[in-house]
mmCIF file of C-alpha atoms and ligand atoms in Angstrom:
data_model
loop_
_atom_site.group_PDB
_atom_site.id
_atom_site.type_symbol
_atom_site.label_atom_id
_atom_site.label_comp_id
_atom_site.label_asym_id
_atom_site.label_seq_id
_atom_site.Cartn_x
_atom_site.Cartn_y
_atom_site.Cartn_z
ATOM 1 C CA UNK A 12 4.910 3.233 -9.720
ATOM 2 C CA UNK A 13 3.886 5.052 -6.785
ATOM 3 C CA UNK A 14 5.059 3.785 -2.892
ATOM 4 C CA UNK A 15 2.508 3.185 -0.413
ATOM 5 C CA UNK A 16 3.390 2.017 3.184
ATOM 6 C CA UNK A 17 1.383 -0.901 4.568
ATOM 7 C CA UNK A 18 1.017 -0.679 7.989
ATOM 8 C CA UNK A 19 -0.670 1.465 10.939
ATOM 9 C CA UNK A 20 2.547 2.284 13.019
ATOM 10 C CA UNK A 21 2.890 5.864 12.803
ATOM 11 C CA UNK A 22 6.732 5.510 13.970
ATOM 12 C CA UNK A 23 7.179 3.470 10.668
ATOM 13 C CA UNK A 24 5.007 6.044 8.622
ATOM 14 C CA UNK A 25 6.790 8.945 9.587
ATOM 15 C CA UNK A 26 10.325 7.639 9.434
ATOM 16 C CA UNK A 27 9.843 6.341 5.673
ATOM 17 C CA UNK A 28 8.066 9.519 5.233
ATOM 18 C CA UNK A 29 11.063 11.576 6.341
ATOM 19 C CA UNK A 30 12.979 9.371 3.163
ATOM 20 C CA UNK A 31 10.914 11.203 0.744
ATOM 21 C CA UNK A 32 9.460 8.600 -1.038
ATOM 22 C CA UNK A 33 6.012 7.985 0.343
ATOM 23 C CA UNK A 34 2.932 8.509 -1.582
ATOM 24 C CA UNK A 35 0.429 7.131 0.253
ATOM 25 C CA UNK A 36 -0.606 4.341 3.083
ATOM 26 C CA UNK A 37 -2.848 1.132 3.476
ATOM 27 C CA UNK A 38 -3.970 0.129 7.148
ATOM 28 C CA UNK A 39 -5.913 -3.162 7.376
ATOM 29 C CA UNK A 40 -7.751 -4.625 10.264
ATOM 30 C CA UNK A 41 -5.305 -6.616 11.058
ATOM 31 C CA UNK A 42 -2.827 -4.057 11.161
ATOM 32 C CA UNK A 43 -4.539 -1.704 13.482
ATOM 33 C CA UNK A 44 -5.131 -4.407 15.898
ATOM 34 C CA UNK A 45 -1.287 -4.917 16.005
ATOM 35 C CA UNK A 46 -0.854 -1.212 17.034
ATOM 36 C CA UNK A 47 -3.618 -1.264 19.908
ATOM 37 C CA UNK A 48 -5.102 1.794 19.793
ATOM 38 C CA UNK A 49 -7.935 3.159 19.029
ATOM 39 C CA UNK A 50 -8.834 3.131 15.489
ATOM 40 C CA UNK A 51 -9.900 7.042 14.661
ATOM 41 C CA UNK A 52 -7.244 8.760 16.198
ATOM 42 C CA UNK A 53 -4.943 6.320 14.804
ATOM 43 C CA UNK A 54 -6.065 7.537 11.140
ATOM 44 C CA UNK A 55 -6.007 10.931 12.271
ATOM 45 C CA UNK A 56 -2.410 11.119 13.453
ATOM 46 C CA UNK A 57 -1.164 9.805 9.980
ATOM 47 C CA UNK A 58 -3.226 12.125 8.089
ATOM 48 C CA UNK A 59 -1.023 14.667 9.643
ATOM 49 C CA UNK A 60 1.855 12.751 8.925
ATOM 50 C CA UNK A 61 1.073 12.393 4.984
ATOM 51 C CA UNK A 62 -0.737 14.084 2.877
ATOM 52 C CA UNK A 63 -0.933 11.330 0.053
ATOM 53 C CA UNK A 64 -4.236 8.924 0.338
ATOM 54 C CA UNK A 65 -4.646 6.574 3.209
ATOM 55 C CA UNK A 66 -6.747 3.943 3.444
ATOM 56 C CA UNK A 67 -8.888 3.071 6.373
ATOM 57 C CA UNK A 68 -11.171 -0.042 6.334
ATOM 58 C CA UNK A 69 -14.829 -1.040 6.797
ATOM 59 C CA UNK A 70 -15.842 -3.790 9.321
ATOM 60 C CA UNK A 71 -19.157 -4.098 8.243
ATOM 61 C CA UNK A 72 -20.721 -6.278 5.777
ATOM 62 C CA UNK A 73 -23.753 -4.591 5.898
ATOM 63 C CA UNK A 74 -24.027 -2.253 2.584
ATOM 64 C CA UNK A 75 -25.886 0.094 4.814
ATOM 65 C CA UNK A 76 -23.242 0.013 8.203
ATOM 66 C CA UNK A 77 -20.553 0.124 5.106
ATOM 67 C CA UNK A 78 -21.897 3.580 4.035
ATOM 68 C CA UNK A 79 -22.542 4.592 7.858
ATOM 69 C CA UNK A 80 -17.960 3.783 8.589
ATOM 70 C CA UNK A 81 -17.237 5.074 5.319
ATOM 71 C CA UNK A 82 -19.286 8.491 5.925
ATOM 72 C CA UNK A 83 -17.570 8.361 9.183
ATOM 73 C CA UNK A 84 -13.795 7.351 8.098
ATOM 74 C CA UNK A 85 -14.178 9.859 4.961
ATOM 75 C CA UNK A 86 -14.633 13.309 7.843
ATOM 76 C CA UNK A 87 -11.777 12.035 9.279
ATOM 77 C CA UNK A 88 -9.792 13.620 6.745
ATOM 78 C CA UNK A 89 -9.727 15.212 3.305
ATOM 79 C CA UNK A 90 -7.232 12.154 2.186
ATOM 80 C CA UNK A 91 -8.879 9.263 3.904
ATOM 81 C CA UNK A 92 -9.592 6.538 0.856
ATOM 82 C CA UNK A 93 -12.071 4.154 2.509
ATOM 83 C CA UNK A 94 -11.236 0.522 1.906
ATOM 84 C CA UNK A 95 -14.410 -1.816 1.057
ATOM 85 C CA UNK A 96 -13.907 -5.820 0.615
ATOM 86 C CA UNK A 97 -15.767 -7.420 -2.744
ATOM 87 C CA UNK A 98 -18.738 -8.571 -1.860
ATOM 88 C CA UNK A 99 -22.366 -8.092 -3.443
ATOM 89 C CA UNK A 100 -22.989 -5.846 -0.246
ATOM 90 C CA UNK A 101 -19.518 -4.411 -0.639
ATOM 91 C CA UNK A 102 -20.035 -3.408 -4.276
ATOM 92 C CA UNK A 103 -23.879 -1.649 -3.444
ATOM 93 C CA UNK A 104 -21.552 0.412 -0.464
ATOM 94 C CA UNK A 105 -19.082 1.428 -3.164
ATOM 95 C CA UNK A 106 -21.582 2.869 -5.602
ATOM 96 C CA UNK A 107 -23.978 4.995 -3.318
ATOM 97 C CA UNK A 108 -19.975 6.424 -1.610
ATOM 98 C CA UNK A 109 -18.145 6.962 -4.710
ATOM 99 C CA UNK A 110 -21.345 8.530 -6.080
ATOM 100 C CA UNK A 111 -21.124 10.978 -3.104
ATOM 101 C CA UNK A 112 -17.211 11.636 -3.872
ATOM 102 C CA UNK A 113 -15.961 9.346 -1.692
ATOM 103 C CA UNK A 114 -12.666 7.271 -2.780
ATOM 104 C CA UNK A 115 -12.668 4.120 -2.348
ATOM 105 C CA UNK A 116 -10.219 1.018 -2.162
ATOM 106 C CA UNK A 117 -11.871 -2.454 -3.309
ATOM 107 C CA UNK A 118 -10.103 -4.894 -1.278
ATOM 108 C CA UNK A 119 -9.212 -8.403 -0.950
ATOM 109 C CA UNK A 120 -9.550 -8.860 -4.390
ATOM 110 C CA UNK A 121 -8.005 -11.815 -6.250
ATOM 111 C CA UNK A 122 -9.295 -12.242 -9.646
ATOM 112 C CA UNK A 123 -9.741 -10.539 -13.365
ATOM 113 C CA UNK A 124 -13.867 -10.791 -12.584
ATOM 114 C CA UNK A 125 -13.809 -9.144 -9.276
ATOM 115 C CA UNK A 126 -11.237 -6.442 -10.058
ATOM 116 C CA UNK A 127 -14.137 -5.502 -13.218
ATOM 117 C CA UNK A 128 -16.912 -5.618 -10.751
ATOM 118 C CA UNK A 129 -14.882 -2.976 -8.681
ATOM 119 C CA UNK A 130 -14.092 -0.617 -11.702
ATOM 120 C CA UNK A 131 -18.229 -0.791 -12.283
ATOM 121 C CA UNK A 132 -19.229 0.018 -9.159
ATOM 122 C CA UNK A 133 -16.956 3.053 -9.143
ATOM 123 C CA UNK A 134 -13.698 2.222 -7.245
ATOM 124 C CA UNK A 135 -11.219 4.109 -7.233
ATOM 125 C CA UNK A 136 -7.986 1.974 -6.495
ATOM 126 C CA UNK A 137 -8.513 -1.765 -6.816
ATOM 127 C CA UNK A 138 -6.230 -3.857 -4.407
ATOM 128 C CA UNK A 139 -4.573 -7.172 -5.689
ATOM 129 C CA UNK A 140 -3.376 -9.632 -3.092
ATOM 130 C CA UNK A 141 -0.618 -10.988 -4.225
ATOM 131 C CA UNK A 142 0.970 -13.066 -1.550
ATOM 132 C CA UNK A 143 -2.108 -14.174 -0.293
ATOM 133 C CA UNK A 144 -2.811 -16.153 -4.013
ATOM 134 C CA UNK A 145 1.066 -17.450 -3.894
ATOM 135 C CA UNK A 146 -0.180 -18.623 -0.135
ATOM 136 C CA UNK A 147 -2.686 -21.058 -2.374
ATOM 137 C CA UNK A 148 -0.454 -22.114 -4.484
ATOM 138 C CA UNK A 149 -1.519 -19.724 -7.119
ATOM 139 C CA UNK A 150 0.950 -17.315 -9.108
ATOM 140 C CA UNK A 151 -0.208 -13.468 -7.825
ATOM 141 C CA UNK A 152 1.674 -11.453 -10.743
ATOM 142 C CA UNK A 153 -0.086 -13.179 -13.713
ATOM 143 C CA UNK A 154 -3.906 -11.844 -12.199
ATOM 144 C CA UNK A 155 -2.222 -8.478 -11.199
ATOM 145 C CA UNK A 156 -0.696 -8.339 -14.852
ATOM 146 C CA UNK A 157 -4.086 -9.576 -16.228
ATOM 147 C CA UNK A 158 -6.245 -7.082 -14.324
ATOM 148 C CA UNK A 159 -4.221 -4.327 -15.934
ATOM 149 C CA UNK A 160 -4.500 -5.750 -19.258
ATOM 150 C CA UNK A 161 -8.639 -5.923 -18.782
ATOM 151 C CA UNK A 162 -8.852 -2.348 -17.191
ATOM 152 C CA UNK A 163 -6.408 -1.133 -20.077
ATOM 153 C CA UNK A 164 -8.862 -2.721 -23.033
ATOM 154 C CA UNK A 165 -11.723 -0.668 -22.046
ATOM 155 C CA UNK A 166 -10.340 2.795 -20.442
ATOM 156 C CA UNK A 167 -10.870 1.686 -17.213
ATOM 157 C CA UNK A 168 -8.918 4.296 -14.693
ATOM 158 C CA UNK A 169 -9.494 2.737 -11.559
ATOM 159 C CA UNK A 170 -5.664 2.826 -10.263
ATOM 160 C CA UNK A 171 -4.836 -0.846 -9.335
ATOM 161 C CA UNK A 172 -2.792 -1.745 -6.335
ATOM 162 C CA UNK A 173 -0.364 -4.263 -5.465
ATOM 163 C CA UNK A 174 -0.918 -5.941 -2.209
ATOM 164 C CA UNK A 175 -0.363 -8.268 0.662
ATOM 165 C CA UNK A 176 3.198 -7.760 -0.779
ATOM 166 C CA UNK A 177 5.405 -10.275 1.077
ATOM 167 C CA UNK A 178 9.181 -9.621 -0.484
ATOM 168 C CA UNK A 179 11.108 -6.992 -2.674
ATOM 169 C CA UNK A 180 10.604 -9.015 -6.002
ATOM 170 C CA UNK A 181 7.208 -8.553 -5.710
ATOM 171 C CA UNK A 182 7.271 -5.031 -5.888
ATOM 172 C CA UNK A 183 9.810 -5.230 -9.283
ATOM 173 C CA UNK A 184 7.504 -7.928 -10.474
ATOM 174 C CA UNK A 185 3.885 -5.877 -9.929
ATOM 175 C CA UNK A 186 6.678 -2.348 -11.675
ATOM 176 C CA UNK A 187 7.139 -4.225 -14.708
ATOM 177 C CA UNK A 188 3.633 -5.650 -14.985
ATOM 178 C CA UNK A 189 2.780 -1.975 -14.693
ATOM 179 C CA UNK A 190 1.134 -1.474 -11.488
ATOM 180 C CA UNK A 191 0.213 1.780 -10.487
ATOM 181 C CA UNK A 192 0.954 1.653 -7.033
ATOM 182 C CA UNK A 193 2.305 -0.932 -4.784
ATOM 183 C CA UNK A 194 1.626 -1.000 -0.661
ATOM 184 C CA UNK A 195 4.564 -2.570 0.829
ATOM 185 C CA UNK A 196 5.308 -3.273 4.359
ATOM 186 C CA UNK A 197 8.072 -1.549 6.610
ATOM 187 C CA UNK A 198 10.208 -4.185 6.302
ATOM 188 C CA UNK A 199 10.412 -4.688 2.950
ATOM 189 C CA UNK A 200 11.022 -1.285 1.959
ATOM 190 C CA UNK A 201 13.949 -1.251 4.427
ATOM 191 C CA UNK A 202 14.927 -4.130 2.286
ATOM 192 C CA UNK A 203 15.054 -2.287 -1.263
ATOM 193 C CA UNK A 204 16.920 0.179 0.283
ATOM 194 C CA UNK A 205 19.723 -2.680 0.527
ATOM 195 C CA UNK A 206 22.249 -3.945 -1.773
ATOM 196 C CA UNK A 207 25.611 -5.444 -0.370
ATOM 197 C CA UNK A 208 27.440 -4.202 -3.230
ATOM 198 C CA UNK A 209 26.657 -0.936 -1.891
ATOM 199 C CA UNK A 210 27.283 -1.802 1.471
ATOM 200 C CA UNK A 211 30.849 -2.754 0.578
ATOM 201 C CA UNK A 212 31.110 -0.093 -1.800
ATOM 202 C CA UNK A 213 30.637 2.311 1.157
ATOM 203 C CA UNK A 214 32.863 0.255 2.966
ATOM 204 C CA UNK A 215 35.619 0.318 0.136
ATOM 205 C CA UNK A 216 35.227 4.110 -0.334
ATOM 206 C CA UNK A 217 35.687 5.147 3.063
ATOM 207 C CA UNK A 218 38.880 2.974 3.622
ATOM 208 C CA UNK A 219 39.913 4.432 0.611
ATOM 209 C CA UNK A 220 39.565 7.977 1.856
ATOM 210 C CA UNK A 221 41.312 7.220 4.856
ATOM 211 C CA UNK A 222 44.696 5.704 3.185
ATOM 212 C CA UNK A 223 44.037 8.959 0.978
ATOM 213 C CA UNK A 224 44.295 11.241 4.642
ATOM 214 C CA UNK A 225 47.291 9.420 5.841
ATOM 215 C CA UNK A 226 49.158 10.300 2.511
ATOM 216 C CA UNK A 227 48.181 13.549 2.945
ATOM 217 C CA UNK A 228 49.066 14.201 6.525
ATOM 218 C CA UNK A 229 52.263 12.730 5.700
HETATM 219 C C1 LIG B 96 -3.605 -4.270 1.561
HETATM 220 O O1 LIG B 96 -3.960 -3.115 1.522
HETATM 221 C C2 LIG B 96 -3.517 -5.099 2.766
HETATM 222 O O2 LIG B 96 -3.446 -4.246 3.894
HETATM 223 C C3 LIG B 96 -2.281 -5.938 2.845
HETATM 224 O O3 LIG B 96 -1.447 -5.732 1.733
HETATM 225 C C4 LIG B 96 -2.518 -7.349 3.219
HETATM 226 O O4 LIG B 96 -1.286 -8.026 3.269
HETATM 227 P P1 LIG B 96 -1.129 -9.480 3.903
HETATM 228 O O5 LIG B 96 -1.757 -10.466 2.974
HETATM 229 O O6 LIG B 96 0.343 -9.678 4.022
HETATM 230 O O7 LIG B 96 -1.836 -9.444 5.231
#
């Protein structure tokens, strides 16, 4: 499963970057807003950060203003994977972009039926929300597990996402569903780093090694 990073701070980008492990990143609305700047050069300083996909979203719900941002977004750079909510409007956008070569991430999507709609219309990542369901009350892994069932039936190779990932047993839940990516959040990918049996293993080690220099020096 490949590692995206779900946020706009470039500070977090480029120090999970510098771990080795990053394949892509998601940014959101919501998350640029938290950063405060503006939202073009934000985009451009993490395309020079990583050189996996990044996805930068539309505002508009206008197919036509959709195709104007995601034109825009898309010159940004060669990596720039322009995310598009499912709508009717959103789908029409995704069709005339990804006819032009233009990746793009369907978004805020939350059932078997949408995801489908997506794949038609030529995305090419499909994002599941999955805390967002659990927020409801519904169960986000079955859908995500179901969506890669569907898209497996017919050939489908729209690359399916997990998102709005809220803990680290979401992202080994959406691995052994077989999700092809998951976006996670800073936070919890400093928490799969973490294990306190490796803390105190660390802990146990280096005691150990320092009994071992005494002997020595003895
Ligand atoms: C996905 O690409 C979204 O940016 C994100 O995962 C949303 O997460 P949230 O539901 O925690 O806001």
């Amino acid at each position: 499963m490949k590692i995206f990073i779900d946020t706009a701070n470039v500070e977090y980008i480029r120090e999970v970057n510098s771990w080795g492990i990053l394949d892509g990143v998601t940014t959101n609305p919501t998350l640029c807003a938290m950063e405060g700047r503006e939202f073009c050069s934000v985009i451009e300083e993490i395309a020079e950060i990583v050189n996996g996909p990044i996805s930068a979203e539309v505002i508009s719900l206008d197919r036509e203003e959709m195709i104007k941002e995601a034109r825009e977004y898309a010159r940004i750079a060669g990596n720039v994977i322009i995310k598009i909510p499912i709508t009717s409007e959103g789908l029409a956008a995704t069709k005339v972009v990804s006819s032009e070569g233009i990746k793009v991430n369907m978004t805020l999507v939350f059932s078997v039926n949408q995801a489908l709609l997506a794949a038609q219309a030529g995305a090419f990542y499909v994002s599941i929300f999955l805390g967002r369901l659990d927020d409801i009350g519904h169960d986000g892994i079955p859908i995500l597990s179901d969506v890669i069932s569907a898209y497996e039936n017919y050939g489908i190779s729209t690359e399916v996402i997990a998102a709005s990932i809220r803990h680290p047993i979401h992202v080994t839940e959406a691995a052994l569903v077989g999700a092809d990516i998951a976006t996670i959040p800073y936070k919890v990918i400093q928490a799969m780093v973490k294990h306190p049996l490796t803390d105190s293993g660390i802990s146990r080690f280096l005691e150990d090694w320092d009994k071992l220099k005494e002997i020595v020096q003895k």
